[in-house]
Short mmCIF file of C-alpha atoms in Angstrom, two decimals:
data_model
loop_
_atom_site.label_atom_id
_atom_site.label_comp_id
_atom_site.label_asym_id
_atom_site.label_seq_id
_atom_site.Cartn_x
_atom_site.Cartn_y
_atom_site.Cartn_z
CA MET U 23 5.35 -13.62 -20.41
CA LEU U 24 2.25 -12.36 -22.30
CA TYR U 25 0.54 -13.36 -18.42
CA LEU U 26 3.07 -10.94 -16.86
CA MET U 27 2.60 -7.49 -19.26
CA ILE U 28 -1.37 -8.44 -19.00
CA LYS U 29 -0.64 -8.06 -14.81
CA THR U 30 1.39 -5.10 -15.18
CA ALA U 31 -1.34 -3.18 -17.71
CA ILE U 32 -3.92 -3.69 -15.82
CA THR U 33 -2.34 -2.69 -12.22
CA ALA U 34 -1.19 0.27 -13.48
CA ALA U 35 -4.31 1.17 -15.89
CA LEU U 36 -5.99 1.18 -12.34
CA VAL U 37 -2.99 3.87 -10.66
CA VAL U 38 -3.10 5.80 -13.62
CA ALA U 39 -7.19 5.91 -13.35
CA ILE U 40 -7.04 6.87 -9.83
CA GLY U 41 -4.54 9.76 -10.65
CA GLU U 42 -6.78 10.89 -13.22
CA VAL U 43 -9.77 10.78 -11.15
CA ALA U 44 -8.46 12.89 -8.64
CA LYS U 45 -7.61 15.46 -11.27
CA ARG U 46 -12.06 15.68 -10.98
CA SER U 47 -12.78 14.56 -7.62
CA PRO U 48 -10.32 13.78 -4.79
CA LEU U 49 -13.30 13.16 -2.09
CA PHE U 50 -13.61 10.52 -4.95
CA ALA U 51 -10.09 9.10 -6.16
CA GLY U 52 -9.46 9.12 -2.35
CA LEU U 53 -12.57 6.55 -1.97
CA VAL U 54 -11.40 4.84 -5.06
CA ALA U 55 -7.20 4.45 -3.41
CA SER U 56 -8.37 3.67 0.00
CA LEU U 57 -10.59 0.15 -1.55
CA PRO U 58 -8.18 -2.93 -1.25
CA LEU U 59 -8.05 -2.53 -4.85
CA VAL U 60 -4.32 -3.42 -5.23
CA SER U 61 -4.49 -5.60 -2.52
CA VAL U 62 -7.03 -7.57 -4.57
CA LEU U 63 -5.29 -7.26 -7.90
CA ALA U 64 -2.32 -9.20 -5.83
CA ILE U 65 -4.49 -11.45 -4.08
CA LEU U 66 -6.67 -12.72 -7.52
CA TRP U 67 -2.22 -12.80 -9.02
CA LEU U 68 -0.72 -14.66 -6.15
CA TYR U 69 -3.82 -17.15 -6.44
CA ALA U 70 -3.77 -17.58 -10.40
CA ASP U 71 0.20 -17.97 -10.02
CA THR U 72 0.34 -20.25 -7.44
CA GLY U 73 -3.48 -21.76 -6.80
CA SER U 74 -2.56 -21.75 -2.61
CA GLU U 75 -5.61 -20.55 -0.49
CA SER U 76 -3.04 -20.74 2.19
CA GLU U 77 -0.48 -18.27 0.75
CA VAL U 78 -3.56 -15.58 0.15
CA ALA U 79 -4.48 -16.32 3.63
CA ARG U 80 -0.89 -15.44 4.47
CA LEU U 81 -0.59 -12.25 2.42
CA CYS U 82 -4.06 -10.95 3.80
CA TRP U 83 -3.01 -11.42 7.22
CA SER U 84 0.57 -9.48 6.38
CA ILE U 85 -1.51 -7.09 4.44
CA LEU U 86 -3.52 -6.59 7.63
CA LEU U 87 -0.52 -6.29 10.19
CA MET U 88 0.77 -3.53 7.66
CA ILE U 89 -2.00 -0.94 7.70
CA LEU U 90 -0.98 0.49 10.54
CA PRO U 91 2.14 1.96 9.75
CA SER U 92 1.36 2.71 6.29
CA LEU U 93 -1.47 5.44 8.10
CA VAL U 94 1.97 7.18 9.10
CA PHE U 95 2.37 8.36 5.47
CA PHE U 96 -0.97 10.03 5.57
CA VAL U 97 -0.41 12.06 8.73
CA ALA U 98 3.08 12.96 7.33
CA LEU U 99 2.25 14.10 3.97
CA PRO U 100 -0.31 16.42 4.43
CA LEU U 101 1.38 18.37 7.57
CA ALA U 102 4.76 18.80 5.89
CA LEU U 103 2.77 20.10 3.38
CA ARG U 104 1.22 22.81 5.46
CA PHE U 105 4.70 23.61 7.40
CA ASN U 106 5.08 24.69 3.76
CA LEU U 107 7.93 22.89 2.99
CA GLY U 108 7.28 21.77 -0.75
CA PHE U 109 6.24 19.24 -2.25
CA ALA U 110 9.05 17.39 -3.00
CA VAL U 111 10.67 17.78 0.53
CA SER U 112 6.90 16.98 2.09
CA LEU U 113 6.93 13.70 0.34
CA ALA U 114 10.50 13.12 0.82
CA LEU U 115 10.02 13.51 4.33
CA ALA U 116 6.87 11.69 4.39
CA ILE U 117 8.67 8.66 3.07
CA ALA U 118 11.17 8.74 5.58
CA VAL U 119 9.05 8.81 8.66
CA THR U 120 6.82 6.21 7.06
CA ALA U 121 10.24 3.85 6.48
CA ALA U 122 11.26 4.58 9.79
CA SER U 123 7.42 3.82 10.95
CA TYR U 124 7.90 0.42 9.47
CA TRP U 125 11.46 -0.56 10.54
CA SER U 126 9.98 0.16 14.01
CA TYR U 127 6.71 -1.62 13.70
CA MET U 128 8.75 -4.45 12.59
CA THR U 129 11.35 -4.50 15.42
CA ILE U 130 8.47 -4.33 17.21
CA LEU U 131 6.70 -7.28 16.01
CA GLY U 132 9.55 -9.14 15.92
CA ARG U 133 10.19 -8.72 19.93
CA PHE U 134 6.44 -10.39 20.17
CA GLY U 135 8.32 -13.54 17.18
CA ILE U 136 6.01 -12.32 14.69
CA ARG U 137 7.78 -12.52 11.75
CA LEU U 138 6.52 -11.70 8.23
#
């Protein structure tokens, strides 16, 4: 249980730190947020929990495959904000468009026999 609490605290601290840095320097926060820090943490936690290099490799390939549809969010949100839809509506719209993108992408991958 302590291990789970430590993992949660480290991961949460990273997210909070990026949010705090963004108040001072959005560009630097964007740089830090764009680094695969969360992926690296997930990889470390998975390896610590399983000791399986093959599981880590599978996770890495899955992350790589899912980068493309995740980019939709970073296009949709600023565009919606530019149209003055308000933050809450823009965020909800960006999340919905991104979810649709993931669903479509997964459907396309499935047609090629790629299952995650």
